Coordinates of C-alpha atoms in Angstrom, one line a residue:
M651 CA -135.4 93.7 37.8
L652 CA -134.5 97.3 38.3
V653 CA -138.0 98.4 39.5
E654 CA -137.9 95.7 42.2
A655 CA -134.4 96.7 43.2
L656 CA -135.6 100.4 43.5
E657 CA -138.6 99.4 45.5
E658 CA -136.3 97.5 47.9
L659 CA -134.1 100.5 48.1
R660 CA -137.0 102.7 48.8
R661 CA -138.2 100.4 51.6
G662 CA -134.7 100.5 53.1
L663 CA -134.6 104.3 53.0
R664 CA -138.0 104.4 54.6
T665 CA -136.9 102.0 57.4
V666 CA -133.5 103.6 58.2
R667 CA -133.7 106.2 61.0
F668 CA -131.3 108.7 62.5
P669 CA -133.1 109.8 65.7
L670 CA -130.0 110.2 67.9
E671 CA -128.3 113.5 67.7
L672 CA -124.9 112.3 66.6
A673 CA -122.4 114.2 64.4
G674 CA -123.7 113.9 60.8
A675 CA -127.1 112.7 61.8
D676 CA -128.9 115.7 60.4
E677 CA -127.0 115.4 57.1
C678 CA -128.1 111.7 56.9
R679 CA -131.7 112.6 57.6
G680 CA -131.7 115.2 54.8
M681 CA -129.9 112.8 52.4
R682 CA -132.3 110.0 53.1
D683 CA -135.3 112.3 52.5
R684 CA -133.9 113.7 49.3
M685 CA -133.2 110.2 48.0
V686 CA -136.7 109.1 48.7
A687 CA -138.1 112.2 47.0
Q688 CA -135.9 111.6 44.0
L689 CA -137.1 108.0 43.7
D690 CA -140.8 109.1 44.0
D691 CA -140.6 112.3 42.0
Y692 CA -138.3 111.2 39.2
V693 CA -136.6 107.8 39.0
V694 CA -139.6 105.5 39.4
P695 CA -142.0 107.5 37.2
R696 CA -139.4 108.1 34.5
L697 CA -138.6 104.4 34.4
A698 CA -142.3 103.6 34.0
A699 CA -142.5 106.1 31.0
L700 CA -139.2 106.5 29.3
D701 CA -140.9 108.0 26.3
A702 CA -142.7 110.8 28.3
P703 CA -141.9 114.4 27.4
L704 CA -138.6 115.8 28.6
L705 CA -139.0 117.9 31.8
A706 CA -136.7 120.9 31.8
V707 CA -136.6 122.7 35.2
V708 CA -135.5 126.3 35.1
G709 CA -133.7 127.0 38.4
G710 CA -131.4 129.6 39.9
S711 CA -130.9 132.3 42.5
T712 CA -133.2 135.0 43.8
G713 CA -133.8 137.7 41.2
A714 CA -131.9 135.9 38.4
G715 CA -134.9 136.2 36.1
K716 CA -136.2 132.6 35.9
S717 CA -139.9 133.5 35.5
T718 CA -139.0 136.2 32.9
L719 CA -136.9 133.7 30.9
V720 CA -139.7 131.1 31.0
N721 CA -142.3 133.7 29.8
S722 CA -139.9 134.9 27.1
L723 CA -139.2 131.3 25.8
V724 CA -143.0 130.6 25.7
G725 CA -143.7 134.1 24.2
V726 CA -146.5 134.9 26.7
E727 CA -146.7 135.5 30.4
V728 CA -147.4 132.2 32.1
A729 CA -145.2 132.5 35.2
E730 CA -145.5 135.4 37.6
A731 CA -142.5 137.8 37.5
G732 CA -141.9 140.8 39.6
V733 CA -139.6 142.8 41.9
L734 CA -140.9 141.4 45.2
R735 CA -139.1 138.4 46.7
P736 CA -139.8 135.6 46.7
T737 CA -141.9 135.8 43.5
T738 CA -142.4 132.2 42.6
L739 CA -144.4 130.7 45.4
A740 CA -146.1 127.9 43.4
P741 CA -144.1 126.5 40.5
T742 CA -145.5 126.7 37.0
L743 CA -145.1 123.9 34.5
V744 CA -145.7 124.9 30.8
V745 CA -146.4 122.2 28.3
N746 CA -147.9 121.7 24.9
P747 CA -151.6 120.8 25.0
A748 CA -150.8 117.5 23.4
D749 CA -148.5 116.6 26.3
E750 CA -150.7 117.9 29.1
P751 CA -152.0 114.5 30.1
W752 CA -148.5 113.4 31.1
F753 CA -148.3 116.1 33.7
S754 CA -151.9 116.7 34.9
T755 CA -151.8 113.5 36.9
Q756 CA -149.6 112.5 39.8
R757 CA -147.1 110.7 37.5
I758 CA -144.3 112.9 38.6
L759 CA -144.0 115.0 41.7
P760 CA -146.9 113.0 43.3
G761 CA -146.8 115.0 46.5
L762 CA -147.7 118.3 44.7
P763 CA -151.4 119.1 44.1
R764 CA -152.2 120.1 40.5
V765 CA -153.9 123.4 39.5
T766 CA -154.6 123.7 35.8
G767 CA -155.3 126.8 33.6
S768 CA -154.7 130.4 34.5
G769 CA -156.0 130.4 38.0
A770 CA -153.8 131.2 41.0
A771 CA -152.1 128.3 42.7
E772 CA -151.5 127.9 46.4
P773 CA -147.9 127.6 47.7
G774 CA -146.8 124.0 47.6
S775 CA -149.0 123.2 44.6
L776 CA -148.0 122.7 40.9
R777 CA -149.7 124.9 38.3
V778 CA -149.9 123.3 34.9
V779 CA -150.4 125.6 31.9
A780 CA -150.9 124.4 28.3
E781 CA -149.4 126.6 25.6
E782 CA -149.2 125.8 21.8
S783 CA -145.9 127.6 21.5
V784 CA -144.2 125.0 23.6
P785 CA -142.9 122.2 21.3
T786 CA -144.3 118.7 21.9
G787 CA -141.9 116.4 23.8
L788 CA -140.8 119.2 26.1
A789 CA -142.1 120.8 29.3
L790 CA -140.7 123.8 31.1
L791 CA -141.0 124.2 34.9
D792 CA -140.3 127.5 36.6
A793 CA -138.9 126.6 40.0
P794 CA -138.6 128.7 43.2
D795 CA -135.4 130.3 44.2
I796 CA -132.6 128.0 45.4
D797 CA -131.6 130.6 48.0
S798 CA -135.0 131.8 48.9
V799 CA -135.5 133.4 52.4
V800 CA -138.4 131.0 52.7
R801 CA -137.2 127.6 53.7
A802 CA -140.1 125.8 52.1
N803 CA -139.3 127.4 48.8
R804 CA -135.6 126.3 49.0
E805 CA -136.7 122.7 49.7
L806 CA -139.2 122.8 46.9
A807 CA -136.6 124.1 44.5
T808 CA -134.3 121.3 45.4
Q809 CA -137.1 118.7 45.0
L810 CA -138.0 120.1 41.6
L811 CA -134.4 120.1 40.4
G812 CA -134.2 116.5 41.5
A813 CA -137.2 115.6 39.3
A814 CA -135.7 117.1 36.2
D815 CA -134.5 115.4 33.1
L816 CA -132.7 118.6 32.2
W817 CA -131.6 121.5 34.4
I818 CA -131.6 125.0 32.8
F819 CA -129.6 126.8 35.4
L820 CA -129.9 130.6 35.4
T821 CA -127.5 133.0 37.0
T822 CA -126.4 136.6 36.4
A823 CA -123.2 138.4 35.5
A824 CA -123.2 139.8 39.0
R825 CA -123.7 136.5 40.9
Y826 CA -122.3 133.7 38.8
A827 CA -119.4 133.2 41.3
D828 CA -121.7 132.9 44.4
E829 CA -121.3 129.7 46.4
V830 CA -125.0 128.7 46.5
P831 CA -125.4 128.3 42.7
W832 CA -122.1 126.3 42.6
G833 CA -123.3 124.0 45.3
F834 CA -126.2 123.0 43.0
L835 CA -124.0 122.9 39.9
R836 CA -121.6 120.5 41.6
D837 CA -124.6 118.4 42.7
A838 CA -125.7 118.3 39.1
R839 CA -122.2 117.1 38.1
E840 CA -122.2 114.4 40.7
R841 CA -125.6 113.2 39.5
A842 CA -124.5 113.4 35.9
T843 CA -127.7 115.4 35.3
A844 CA -128.1 116.9 31.8
L845 CA -127.5 120.6 32.3
A846 CA -127.6 123.9 30.4
L847 CA -126.5 127.3 31.7
V848 CA -127.9 130.7 31.0
L849 CA -125.8 133.7 32.0
D850 CA -128.2 136.6 32.2
R851 CA -127.9 140.4 32.4
V852 CA -124.4 140.5 31.0
P853 CA -123.2 144.1 30.3
A854 CA -122.3 144.5 26.6
E855 CA -118.9 146.0 27.4
A856 CA -118.0 143.0 29.6
A857 CA -119.7 140.2 27.8
E858 CA -116.6 138.4 26.6
E859 CA -114.7 138.8 29.8
V860 CA -117.6 137.6 32.0
A861 CA -118.4 134.7 29.8
A862 CA -114.7 133.6 29.7
D863 CA -114.4 133.8 33.4
F864 CA -117.6 131.8 33.9
R865 CA -116.3 129.1 31.5
R866 CA -113.1 129.0 33.4
L867 CA -115.0 128.3 36.6
L868 CA -117.1 125.7 34.9
A869 CA -114.0 123.9 33.6
E870 CA -112.4 123.9 37.1
N871 CA -115.5 122.3 38.5
G872 CA -115.7 119.6 35.8
L873 CA -118.5 121.3 33.8
G874 CA -116.5 122.6 30.9
E875 CA -118.6 120.8 28.3
T876 CA -121.9 122.3 29.6
P877 CA -123.9 124.3 27.0
L878 CA -123.7 128.0 28.0
F879 CA -126.0 130.8 26.7
T880 CA -125.5 134.4 27.5
I881 CA -128.2 137.1 27.5
A882 CA -127.2 140.7 27.4
E883 CA -128.5 143.3 29.9
L884 CA -131.6 144.5 28.1
G885 CA -134.9 146.2 28.8
L886 CA -138.1 144.2 28.7
T887 CA -140.8 144.6 26.1
G888 CA -144.2 146.1 27.0
E889 CA -145.4 142.5 27.7
G890 CA -142.7 142.1 30.3
L891 CA -140.7 139.7 28.1
L892 CA -137.1 139.7 26.9
P893 CA -136.6 140.7 23.3
A894 CA -137.1 137.6 21.1
P895 CA -133.5 137.7 19.6
A896 CA -132.1 137.6 23.1
V897 CA -133.7 134.2 23.9
R898 CA -133.7 132.8 20.4
P899 CA -130.5 130.6 20.9
V900 CA -132.0 129.0 24.0
R901 CA -135.4 128.5 22.3
E902 CA -133.8 127.0 19.2
W903 CA -131.6 124.6 21.3
L904 CA -134.6 123.4 23.3
G905 CA -136.7 123.1 20.1
G906 CA -134.1 121.0 18.5
L907 CA -133.9 118.8 21.5
A908 CA -137.7 118.4 21.6
A909 CA -137.8 117.5 17.9
D910 CA -135.1 114.9 18.1
A911 CA -136.4 111.7 19.7
E912 CA -133.0 110.2 19.9
A913 CA -131.5 113.3 21.5
R914 CA -134.3 113.3 24.1
A915 CA -133.8 109.7 24.8
D916 CA -130.1 110.3 25.3
V917 CA -130.8 113.1 27.8
V918 CA -133.2 110.8 29.7
R919 CA -130.8 107.9 29.8
R920 CA -127.9 110.2 30.9
T921 CA -129.9 111.8 33.7
L922 CA -131.6 108.6 34.8
A923 CA -128.3 106.7 34.9
G924 CA -126.7 109.6 36.8
A925 CA -129.6 109.5 39.3
L926 CA -129.3 105.8 39.8
G927 CA -125.6 105.9 40.2
N928 CA -126.0 108.8 42.7
L929 CA -128.6 107.0 44.7
A930 CA -126.5 103.9 44.9
G931 CA -123.4 105.9 45.6
R932 CA -124.9 107.7 48.6
V933 CA -126.0 104.5 50.3
P934 CA -122.6 103.7 52.0
A935 CA -122.7 107.1 53.8
L936 CA -126.2 106.4 55.0
A937 CA -125.3 102.8 56.0
E938 CA -122.4 104.1 58.0
G939 CA -124.6 106.7 59.7
A940 CA -127.1 104.0 60.5
E941 CA -124.3 101.9 62.0
A942 CA -123.2 104.9 64.1
Q943 CA -126.8 105.2 65.4
L944 CA -126.9 101.5 66.3
A945 CA -123.5 101.7 68.0
A946 CA -124.6 104.7 70.1
E947 CA -127.9 103.0 71.0
A948 CA -125.9 100.0 72.1
A949 CA -123.5 102.1 74.2
L950 CA -126.4 103.8 75.9
R951 CA -128.1 100.5 76.5
R952 CA -124.9 99.1 78.0
D953 CA -124.7 102.1 80.3
A954 CA -128.3 101.6 81.6
V955 CA -128.2 97.8 81.8
G956 CA -124.7 97.9 83.4
A957 CA -125.8 100.4 86.0
Y958 CA -128.7 98.1 87.1
E959 CA -126.6 95.0 86.9
A960 CA -124.2 96.8 89.3
A961 CA -127.2 97.7 91.5
M962 CA -128.1 94.0 91.6
A963 CA -124.5 93.2 92.6
S964 CA -124.8 95.8 95.4
F965 CA -128.0 94.2 96.6
D966 CA -126.2 90.8 96.6
D967 CA -123.4 92.3 98.7
G968 CA -125.9 93.9 101.1
M969 CA -127.8 90.6 101.4
R970 CA -124.7 88.6 102.3
D971 CA -122.4 90.9 104.3
G972 CA -124.6 91.0 107.4
S973 CA -125.3 94.7 107.2
L974 CA -129.0 94.1 107.2
L975 CA -128.6 92.3 110.6
R976 CA -127.5 95.5 112.4
G977 CA -129.4 98.4 113.8
E978 CA -133.1 98.0 114.2
V979 CA -133.0 94.4 113.1
L980 CA -130.5 93.5 115.7
A981 CA -132.5 95.3 118.4
R982 CA -135.6 93.5 117.4
W983 CA -133.7 90.2 117.3
Q984 CA -132.5 90.6 120.8
E985 CA -136.0 91.4 121.8
F986 CA -137.2 88.3 119.9
I987 CA -134.9 85.9 121.8
G988 CA -135.7 87.6 125.1
T989 CA -132.4 89.1 126.5
G990 CA -129.4 91.1 125.5
E991 CA -127.3 89.2 128.0
L992 CA -127.8 86.1 125.9
M993 CA -126.1 87.7 122.9
R994 CA -123.2 89.0 125.1
S995 CA -122.5 85.5 126.2
L996 CA -122.4 83.9 122.7
E997 CA -118.7 83.4 122.7
T998 CA -118.7 81.2 125.8
R999 CA -122.0 79.5 125.7
I1000 CA -122.7 78.8 122.0
G1001 CA -123.0 75.1 122.7
R1002 CA -125.9 75.5 125.2
L1003 CA -127.7 78.3 123.2
R1004 CA -130.1 76.0 121.5
D1005 CA -131.9 74.9 124.6
R1006 CA -132.3 78.5 125.9
I1007 CA -133.6 79.7 122.5
V1008 CA -136.2 76.9 122.5
A1009 CA -137.2 77.9 126.1
A1010 CA -137.5 81.5 125.0
F1011 CA -139.8 80.4 122.2
T1012 CA -142.0 78.2 124.3
G1013 CA -142.1 80.2 127.5
R1014 CA -143.6 83.5 126.5
P1015 CA -145.2 85.4 123.6
L1016 CA -142.6 86.5 121.1
P1017 CA -142.5 90.0 119.5
E1018 CA -141.8 88.4 116.1
A1019 CA -144.0 90.9 114.3
R1020 CA -141.6 93.7 115.2
L1021 CA -138.6 91.7 114.0
R1022 CA -140.4 90.9 110.8
V1023 CA -141.3 94.5 110.1
A1024 CA -137.7 95.6 110.9
L1025 CA -136.3 93.1 108.5
E1026 CA -138.8 94.0 105.9
T1027 CA -138.0 97.7 106.2
G1028 CA -134.3 97.0 106.0
V1029 CA -134.6 95.0 102.8
E1030 CA -136.9 97.7 101.3
S1031 CA -134.3 100.4 102.1
L1032 CA -131.5 98.3 100.5
I1033 CA -133.6 97.9 97.3
R1034 CA -134.4 101.6 97.1
A1035 CA -130.7 102.6 97.7
C1036 CA -129.5 100.3 94.9
A1037 CA -132.2 101.6 92.5
D1038 CA -131.3 105.2 93.3
E1039 CA -127.6 104.5 92.7
A1040 CA -128.4 102.8 89.4
A1041 CA -130.6 105.7 88.2
E1042 CA -128.0 108.2 89.1
R1043 CA -125.2 106.3 87.4
T1044 CA -127.3 105.9 84.2
V1045 CA -128.2 109.6 84.1
D1046 CA -124.6 110.6 84.6
A1047 CA -123.5 108.3 81.8
W1048 CA -126.2 109.4 79.4
A1049 CA -125.6 113.1 80.2
A1050 CA -121.9 112.6 79.2
H1051 CA -122.9 111.1 75.8
P1052 CA -124.0 113.5 73.0
A1053 CA -126.8 111.1 72.0
G1054 CA -127.9 110.5 75.6
R1055 CA -128.5 114.1 76.7
P1056 CA -131.5 114.7 74.4
L1057 CA -133.0 111.4 75.5
L1058 CA -133.0 112.5 79.2
G1059 CA -134.9 115.7 78.3
D1060 CA -136.1 117.7 81.3
D1061 CA -137.1 114.8 83.5
L1062 CA -135.4 115.6 86.8
H1063 CA -136.9 112.5 88.4
L1064 CA -134.9 110.1 86.3
A1065 CA -131.9 110.4 88.6
R1066 CA -133.8 108.7 91.4
A1067 CA -135.8 105.5 91.6
S1068 CA -139.3 105.8 90.3
A1069 CA -142.0 107.2 92.5
G1070 CA -143.8 103.8 92.6
L1071 CA -140.7 101.8 93.7
P1072 CA -141.2 102.0 97.5
E1073 CA -144.6 100.5 97.2
R1074 CA -143.5 97.8 94.8
A1075 CA -140.5 97.0 96.9
A1076 CA -142.6 96.7 100.1
A1077 CA -145.0 94.3 98.3
T1078 CA -142.1 92.3 96.9
V1079 CA -140.5 91.8 100.4
R1080 CA -143.9 90.9 101.9
D1081 CA -144.5 88.3 99.2
W1082 CA -141.0 86.9 99.7
Q1083 CA -141.5 86.6 103.4
G1084 CA -144.7 84.7 102.7
Y1085 CA -142.8 82.4 100.4
V1086 CA -140.2 81.8 103.1
L1087 CA -142.9 80.8 105.6
E1088 CA -144.3 78.4 103.0
L1089 CA -140.9 76.9 102.5
V1090 CA -140.5 76.3 106.2
R1091 CA -144.0 74.9 106.5
E1092 CA -143.3 72.4 103.6
E1093 CA -140.0 71.4 105.1
G1094 CA -141.5 70.8 108.5
A1095 CA -144.2 68.6 107.2
S1096 CA -142.1 65.5 107.7
K1097 CA -142.7 63.5 110.9
R1098 CA -139.1 64.0 112.0
S1099 CA -139.3 67.8 111.8
A1100 CA -142.9 68.4 112.7
A1101 CA -142.6 68.0 116.4
R1102 CA -139.6 70.2 116.7
L1103 CA -141.1 72.9 114.4
A1104 CA -144.3 72.8 116.5
S1105 CA -142.3 73.7 119.6
F1106 CA -142.1 77.3 118.5
G1107 CA -144.1 77.6 115.3
V1108 CA -143.6 78.3 111.5
N1109 CA -143.4 82.0 111.9
G1110 CA -140.5 81.8 114.3
A1111 CA -138.6 79.3 112.2
G1112 CA -139.4 81.4 109.1
L1113 CA -137.9 84.5 110.7
L1114 CA -134.8 82.6 111.7
L1115 CA -134.4 81.4 108.0
M1116 CA -134.7 85.0 106.8
L1117 CA -131.9 86.0 109.1
V1118 CA -129.7 83.2 107.8
V1119 CA -130.3 84.4 104.3
F1120 CA -128.9 87.9 105.1
A1121 CA -125.4 86.8 106.3
Q1122 CA -123.0 84.9 104.0
T1123 CA -120.8 84.2 107.0
G1124 CA -123.6 82.8 109.2
G1125 CA -122.6 79.5 110.7
L1126 CA -119.4 79.2 108.5
T1127 CA -116.7 81.0 110.4
G1128 CA -118.0 81.3 114.0
V1129 CA -119.2 84.1 116.2
E1130 CA -116.0 86.1 115.8
V1131 CA -117.6 87.8 112.8
G1132 CA -119.3 90.1 115.3
I1133 CA -122.8 90.6 116.7
A1134 CA -124.5 90.7 113.3
G1135 CA -122.8 87.5 112.3
G1136 CA -123.6 86.0 115.6
T1137 CA -127.3 86.7 115.0
S1138 CA -127.1 84.5 111.9
V1139 CA -125.1 81.9 113.7
V1140 CA -127.8 81.6 116.4
S1141 CA -130.5 81.4 113.7
Q1142 CA -128.7 78.7 111.8
K1143 CA -128.0 76.6 114.8
V1144 CA -131.6 76.6 115.9
L1145 CA -132.8 75.7 112.4
E1146 CA -130.3 72.9 112.1
A1147 CA -131.7 71.5 115.3
I1148 CA -135.1 71.4 113.7
F1149 CA -134.4 70.4 110.1
G1150 CA -130.7 69.3 110.0
D1151 CA -127.8 71.2 108.5
Q1152 CA -128.2 70.0 104.9
A1153 CA -131.8 71.1 104.8
V1154 CA -131.0 74.5 106.3
R1155 CA -128.4 75.1 103.7
Q1156 CA -130.8 74.2 100.9
L1157 CA -133.6 76.3 102.4
A1158 CA -131.4 79.3 102.7
A1159 CA -130.1 79.0 99.2
T1160 CA -133.7 78.6 97.8
A1161 CA -134.9 81.6 99.8
R1162 CA -131.9 83.7 98.8
D1163 CA -132.4 82.8 95.1
D1164 CA -136.0 83.6 95.2
L1165 CA -135.4 87.0 96.7
R1166 CA -132.7 87.8 94.2
A1167 CA -135.1 86.9 91.3
R1168 CA -137.8 89.2 92.8
V1169 CA -135.4 92.1 93.3
E1170 CA -133.9 91.6 89.8
E1171 CA -137.4 91.8 88.3
L1172 CA -137.9 95.1 90.2
L1173 CA -134.6 96.5 89.0
V1174 CA -135.3 95.4 85.4
G1175 CA -138.5 97.3 85.6
E1176 CA -136.6 100.4 86.9
A1177 CA -134.1 100.1 84.0
R1178 CA -137.0 100.2 81.5
R1179 CA -137.4 103.9 82.3
F1180 CA -134.2 104.2 80.3
T1181 CA -134.3 101.3 77.9
D1182 CA -137.9 102.0 76.8
R1183 CA -136.5 105.4 75.5
L1184 CA -134.0 103.5 73.4
H1185 CA -136.7 101.0 72.2
G1186 CA -138.8 104.0 71.1
L1187 CA -136.0 105.0 68.7
R1188 CA -137.1 102.1 66.5
L1189 CA -133.7 101.4 65.1
S1190 CA -133.5 98.4 62.8
P1191 CA -130.3 96.3 63.2
R1192 CA -130.7 95.1 59.6
A1193 CA -131.0 98.6 58.1
P1194 CA -127.4 99.1 57.1
D1195 CA -127.0 95.7 55.4
D1196 CA -130.4 96.0 53.8
L1197 CA -129.4 99.4 52.3
R1198 CA -126.1 98.1 51.0
A1199 CA -127.8 95.0 49.4
A1200 CA -130.4 97.2 47.8
A1201 CA -127.8 99.5 46.4
R1202 CA -125.9 96.6 44.9
A1203 CA -129.1 95.3 43.3
V1204 CA -129.7 98.8 41.8
R1205 CA -126.2 99.0 40.3
D1206 CA -126.4 95.4 39.0
S1207 CA -129.8 96.0 37.3
A1208 CA -129.3 99.6 36.0
G1209 CA -127.0 98.7 33.2
E1210 CA -129.5 96.2 31.7
V1211 CA -132.2 98.8 31.4
L1212 CA -130.2 101.9 30.4
T1213 CA -127.9 100.5 27.7

């Protein structure tokens, strides 16, 4: 059914969005809004009432004399005409009293409030006037200027012309070659809208020449068969109307159309079929625009996600390359085991080191708290550095993308990690350290390990395990990797004496994986500062295909109804 297909198309148009400032996005937004308006204002109501009176919209440029023409056709002043611009602020619809019920409701142009009678209407409303002189079956609507200096008037004029069964397009001998009118005329041709032209204020001495040139332009633009009426340059009557003979051809043509039910139906079918074809024909451009939006959103998302994945890789490198075991951590480690001389003798005495470490643990209080804090601080600093790098990379990538720059806005803090990250990183590392201690406690619960673990405590063993986690080379290639690597070697050898080598490898892998998972969660949270902006675009991946499917359904159903 055509109505169902149109409802599906309308839903698709309502769903599709073009929030990213890409080339052509503004045109897509305007096209989408005009298509929705045409569905609401004309296509759906006209399909629901094919026998409703014909709506003829009188449109044209500023000062062309539209209101004067409408008044002259009706024979009484119903639309305000004057020299000030813009004159028509609220459109006037003139209809026979018998047809007034068709237009006094929201059947067509549902977004415009109705004002009936001779009272003044507010801008943006529709004034409905009943006059006996208007033939039944016909309604005349005086539209605002298509080139008004007031944007709202231009938009309303376009909306009203889109709601017309018939366009009566008015221009003058001085302005018939202007580009703005021709843009509307070409639009009428593309929509296959029923059209009549009135050439006003034609000097008597140039009437034939001007009319011939206008017809030439019409033919060149595919409108050569359009009815054309000319009105000479004449003074107005005392009532402000054109002399009756001047508008008689237009009045008689409209009267004949109104009196001929078959002719009216033909105009309706022609315009409706043109509107349906035009709606379906514009969908591919909208679908392509929607796909461009999705592609741009995906590219921006890849930039953000990729930057934070790279940050995670940087954290992995920092966790494995021994860099965390230098500086303050190394100093606290030397303090922890009791002597710097011991570290200097690693190369020659690694075989006897275990006994001296155990003696150090059991012989005096250990400054393990300082080592734990130093390690914690080092890990936090690594997390913040990686998050800062990811934020900066994302901002740089988005700033280089035309769709990304507006999303960044004026938020200067986006190029650095969030203000709350240091606190969250500190809590994450503390929680992880607690987890490592629990791992050691559980592993030392066996009878074989319990005694050895008790010789220097869970905290000491836990700190050693943390040190092992932060050096990929620890225990694998020997002490030649340097002092930092040696730190990990010592730690691993002591732990192996307590738990065995296989258990230490498993403990280190488990602790490392847990820390990675915690840091990854932190970085994903940081990335949301960017990805949430993309989520807020509310782009539907199905929108392009849904639009195309709805357009096919409209084309397939239209012929059954309009033939």
